[in-house]
Coordinates of C-alpha atoms in Angstrom, one line a residue:
Chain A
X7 CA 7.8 15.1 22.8
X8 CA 5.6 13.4 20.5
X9 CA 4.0 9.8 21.1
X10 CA 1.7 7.6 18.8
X11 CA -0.7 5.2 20.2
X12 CA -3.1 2.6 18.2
X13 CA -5.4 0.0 19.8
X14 CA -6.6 -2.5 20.1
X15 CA -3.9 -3.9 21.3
X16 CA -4.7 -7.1 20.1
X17 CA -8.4 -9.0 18.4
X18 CA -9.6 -12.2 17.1
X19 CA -12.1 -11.6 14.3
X20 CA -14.4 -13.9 12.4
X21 CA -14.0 -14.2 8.6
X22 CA -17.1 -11.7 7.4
X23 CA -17.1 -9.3 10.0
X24 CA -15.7 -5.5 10.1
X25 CA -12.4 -3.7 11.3
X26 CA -11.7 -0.5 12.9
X27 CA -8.0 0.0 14.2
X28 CA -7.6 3.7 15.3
X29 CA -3.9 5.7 15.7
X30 CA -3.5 9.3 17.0
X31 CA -0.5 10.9 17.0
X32 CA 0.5 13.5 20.4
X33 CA 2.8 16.4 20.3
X34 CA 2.7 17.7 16.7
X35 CA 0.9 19.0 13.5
X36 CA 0.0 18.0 10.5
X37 CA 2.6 14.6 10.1
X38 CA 2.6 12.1 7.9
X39 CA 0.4 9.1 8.8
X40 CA 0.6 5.5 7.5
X41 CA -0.3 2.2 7.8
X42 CA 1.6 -0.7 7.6
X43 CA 0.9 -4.4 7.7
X44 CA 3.4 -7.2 8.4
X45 CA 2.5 -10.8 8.0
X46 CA 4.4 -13.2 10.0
X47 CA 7.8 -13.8 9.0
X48 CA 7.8 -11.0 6.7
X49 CA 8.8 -8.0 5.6
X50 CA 6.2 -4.6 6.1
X51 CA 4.1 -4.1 3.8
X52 CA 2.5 -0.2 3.1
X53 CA -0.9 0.0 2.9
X54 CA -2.0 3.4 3.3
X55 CA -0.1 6.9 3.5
X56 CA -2.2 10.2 4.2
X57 CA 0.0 13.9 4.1
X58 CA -3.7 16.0 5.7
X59 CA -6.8 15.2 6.7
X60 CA -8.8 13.8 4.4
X61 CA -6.0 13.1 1.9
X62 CA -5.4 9.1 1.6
X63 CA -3.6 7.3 -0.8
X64 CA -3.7 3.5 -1.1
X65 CA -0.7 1.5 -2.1
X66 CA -2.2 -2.3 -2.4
X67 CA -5.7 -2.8 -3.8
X68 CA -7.8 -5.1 -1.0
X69 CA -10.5 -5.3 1.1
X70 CA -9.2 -2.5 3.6
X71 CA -9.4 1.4 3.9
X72 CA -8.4 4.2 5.6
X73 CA -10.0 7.7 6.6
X74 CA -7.9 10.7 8.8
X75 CA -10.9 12.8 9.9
X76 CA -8.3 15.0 12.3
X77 CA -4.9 16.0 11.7
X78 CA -3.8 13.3 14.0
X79 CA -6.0 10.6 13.6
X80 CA -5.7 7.6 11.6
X81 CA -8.1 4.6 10.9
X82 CA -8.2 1.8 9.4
X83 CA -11.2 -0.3 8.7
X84 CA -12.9 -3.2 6.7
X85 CA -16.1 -3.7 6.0
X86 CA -15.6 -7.8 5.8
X87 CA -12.6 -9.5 6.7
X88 CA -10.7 -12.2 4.8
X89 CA -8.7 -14.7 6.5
X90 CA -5.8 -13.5 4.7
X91 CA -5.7 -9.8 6.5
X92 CA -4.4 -11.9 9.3
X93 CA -1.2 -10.2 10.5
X94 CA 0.4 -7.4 12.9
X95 CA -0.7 -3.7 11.7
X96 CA 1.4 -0.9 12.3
X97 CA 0.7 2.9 12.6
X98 CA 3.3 5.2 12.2
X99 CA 4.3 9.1 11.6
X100 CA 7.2 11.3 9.9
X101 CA 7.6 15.1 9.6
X102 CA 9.2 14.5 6.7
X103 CA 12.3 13.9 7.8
X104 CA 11.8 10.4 6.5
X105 CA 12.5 8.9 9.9
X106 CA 9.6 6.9 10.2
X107 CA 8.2 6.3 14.0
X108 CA 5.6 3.3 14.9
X109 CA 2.8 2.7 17.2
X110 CA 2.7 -0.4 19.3
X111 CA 0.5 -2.3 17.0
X112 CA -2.1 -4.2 16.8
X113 CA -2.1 -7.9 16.1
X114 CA -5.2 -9.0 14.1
X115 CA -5.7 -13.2 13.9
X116 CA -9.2 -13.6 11.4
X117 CA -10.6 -17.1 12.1
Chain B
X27 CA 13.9 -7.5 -8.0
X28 CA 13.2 -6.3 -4.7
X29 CA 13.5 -2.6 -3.9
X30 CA 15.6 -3.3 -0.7
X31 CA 17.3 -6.6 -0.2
X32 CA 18.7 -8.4 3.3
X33 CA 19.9 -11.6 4.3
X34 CA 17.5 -13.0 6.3
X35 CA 19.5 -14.6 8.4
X36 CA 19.2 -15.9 11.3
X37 CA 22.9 -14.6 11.8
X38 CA 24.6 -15.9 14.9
X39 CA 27.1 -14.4 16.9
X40 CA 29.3 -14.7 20.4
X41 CA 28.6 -12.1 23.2
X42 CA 31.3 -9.2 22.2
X43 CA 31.8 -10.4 18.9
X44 CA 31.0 -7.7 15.8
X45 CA 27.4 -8.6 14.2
X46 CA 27.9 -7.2 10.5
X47 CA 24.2 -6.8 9.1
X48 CA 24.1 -5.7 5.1
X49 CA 21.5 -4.5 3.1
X50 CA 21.6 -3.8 -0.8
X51 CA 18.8 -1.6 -2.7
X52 CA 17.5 -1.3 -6.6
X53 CA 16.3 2.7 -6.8
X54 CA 19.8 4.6 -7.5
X55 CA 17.6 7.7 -6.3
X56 CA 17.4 6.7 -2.9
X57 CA 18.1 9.3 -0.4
X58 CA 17.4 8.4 2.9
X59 CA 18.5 5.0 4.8
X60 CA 17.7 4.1 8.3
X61 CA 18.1 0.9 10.0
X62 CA 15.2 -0.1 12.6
X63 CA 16.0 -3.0 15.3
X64 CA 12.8 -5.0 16.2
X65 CA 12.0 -7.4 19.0
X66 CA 9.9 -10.4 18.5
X67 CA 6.5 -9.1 19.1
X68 CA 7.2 -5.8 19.2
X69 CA 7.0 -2.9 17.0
X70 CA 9.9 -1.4 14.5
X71 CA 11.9 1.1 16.6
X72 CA 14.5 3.6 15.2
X73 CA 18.0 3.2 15.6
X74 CA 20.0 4.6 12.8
X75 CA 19.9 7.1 10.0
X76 CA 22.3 7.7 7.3
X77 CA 21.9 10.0 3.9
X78 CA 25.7 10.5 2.8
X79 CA 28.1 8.1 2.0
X80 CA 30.8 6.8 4.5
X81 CA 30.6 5.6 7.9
X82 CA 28.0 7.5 11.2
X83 CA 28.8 6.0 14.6
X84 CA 26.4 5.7 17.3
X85 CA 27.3 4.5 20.6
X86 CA 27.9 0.5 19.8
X87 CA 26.3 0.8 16.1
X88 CA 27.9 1.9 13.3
X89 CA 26.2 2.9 9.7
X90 CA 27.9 2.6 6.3
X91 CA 26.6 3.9 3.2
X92 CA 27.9 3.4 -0.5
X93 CA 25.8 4.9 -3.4
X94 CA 27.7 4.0 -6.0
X95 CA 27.1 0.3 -5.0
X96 CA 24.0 1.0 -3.7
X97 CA 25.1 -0.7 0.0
X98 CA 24.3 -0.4 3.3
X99 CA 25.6 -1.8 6.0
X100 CA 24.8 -2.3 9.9
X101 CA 27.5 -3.1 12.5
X102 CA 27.2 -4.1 15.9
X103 CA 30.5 -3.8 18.4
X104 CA 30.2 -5.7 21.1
X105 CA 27.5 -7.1 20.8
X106 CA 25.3 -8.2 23.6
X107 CA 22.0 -10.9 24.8
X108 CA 19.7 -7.7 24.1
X109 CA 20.6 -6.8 20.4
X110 CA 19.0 -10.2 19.4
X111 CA 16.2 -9.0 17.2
X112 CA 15.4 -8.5 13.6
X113 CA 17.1 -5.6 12.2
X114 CA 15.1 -3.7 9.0
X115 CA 16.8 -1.7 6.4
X116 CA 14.5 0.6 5.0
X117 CA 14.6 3.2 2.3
X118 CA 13.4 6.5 1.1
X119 CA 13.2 8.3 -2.2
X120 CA 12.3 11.5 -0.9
X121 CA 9.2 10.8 -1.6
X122 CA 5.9 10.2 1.3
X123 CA 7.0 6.4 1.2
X124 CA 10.0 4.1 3.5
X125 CA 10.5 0.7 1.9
X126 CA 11.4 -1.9 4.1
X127 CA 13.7 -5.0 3.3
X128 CA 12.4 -8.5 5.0
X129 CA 15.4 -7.9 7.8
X130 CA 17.6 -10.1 9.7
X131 CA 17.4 -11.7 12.6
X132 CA 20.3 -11.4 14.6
X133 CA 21.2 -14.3 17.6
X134 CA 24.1 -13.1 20.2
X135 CA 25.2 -16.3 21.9
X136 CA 25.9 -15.9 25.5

């Protein structure tokens, strides 16, 4: 069966300093990879969907990217954080089947 | 106008009353409609999916879909302590992307 996992878990960050959230996917190929972001109370936002390695496409301009150097890996990074990219990121897969399945996340608080 | 529109709630019910969750969208070439139940903290998990209109029964839950009014709905039978959560409607065009409403949190009163 196939799982997902992203970590950390959870981090506090300084304002100015970088990002690196990592996702893998277990138990099949070439799927689907986003990110998503929610900020508290609200809805999820897309930030980033790749279809292969190597292919990203970016759905909100900002301070974040994303890079899938394996099939089923998924990063996402900053080089400086704003306070603002507070909130609880999600990593998720389809084989498009347009069911969407999510990680556990990770919740980011940037003080 | 939002792509995909819910109440947000918080919609509260008795224990073993129906919850009745509804969810409206803008793109009439949606396809695709799921409904994900998520717990406070946690992440979005799965629970139905729907791409023809009528009604698709699972277990306690119950999905209706109406293109022409561009509706769907979520019910709950029964409904118990553990379905308190935020429900998300989310939709797909058949393309790469799902578009989430803001979702509604659902209280069942013991």
């Amino acid at each position: 069966s196939q799982t997902i996992h992203q970590w950390p878990a959870t981090l506090v960050q300084p304002v100015g300093s970088p990002l690196s959230l990592e996702c893998t996917v277990e138990g099949t190929s070439n799927p689907n990879l986003y990110w998503y972001r929610q900020a508290a109370g609200r809805g999820l936002q897309l930030l980033f969907y790749s279809v292969g390695i190597g292919q990203i496409s970016s759905e909100v301009p900002q301070n974040l990217s994303a890079s899938r150097p394996q099939d089923r890996q998924f990063i996402l990074s900053s080089k400086k954080l704003l306070l603002s990219d507070s909130g609880f990121y999600l990593c998720a897969w389809t084989l498009n089947t347009g069911e969407l399945f999510f990680g556990e996340g990770s919740r980011l608080t940037v003080l | 106008q939002k792509e995909v529109e819910q109440n947000s709630g918080p919609l509260s019910v008795p224990e073993g009353a129906i919850a009745s969750l509804n969810c409206t969208y803008s793109d009439r070439v949606s396809q695709s409609f799921f409904w994900y139940r998520q717990y406070s903290g946690k992440s979005p998990e799965l629970i139905m999916s729907i791409y023809s209109n009528g009604d698709k029964e699972d277990g306690r839950f119950t999905a209706q879909l109406n293109k022409a009014s561009q509706y769907v709905s979520l019910l709950i039978r029964d409904s118990q302590p553990s379905d308190s959560a935020t429900y998300l409607c989310a939709v797909n065009k058949n393309d790469y992307k799902l578009s989430f409403g803001a979702g509604t949190t659902v209280t069942v009163r013991a």
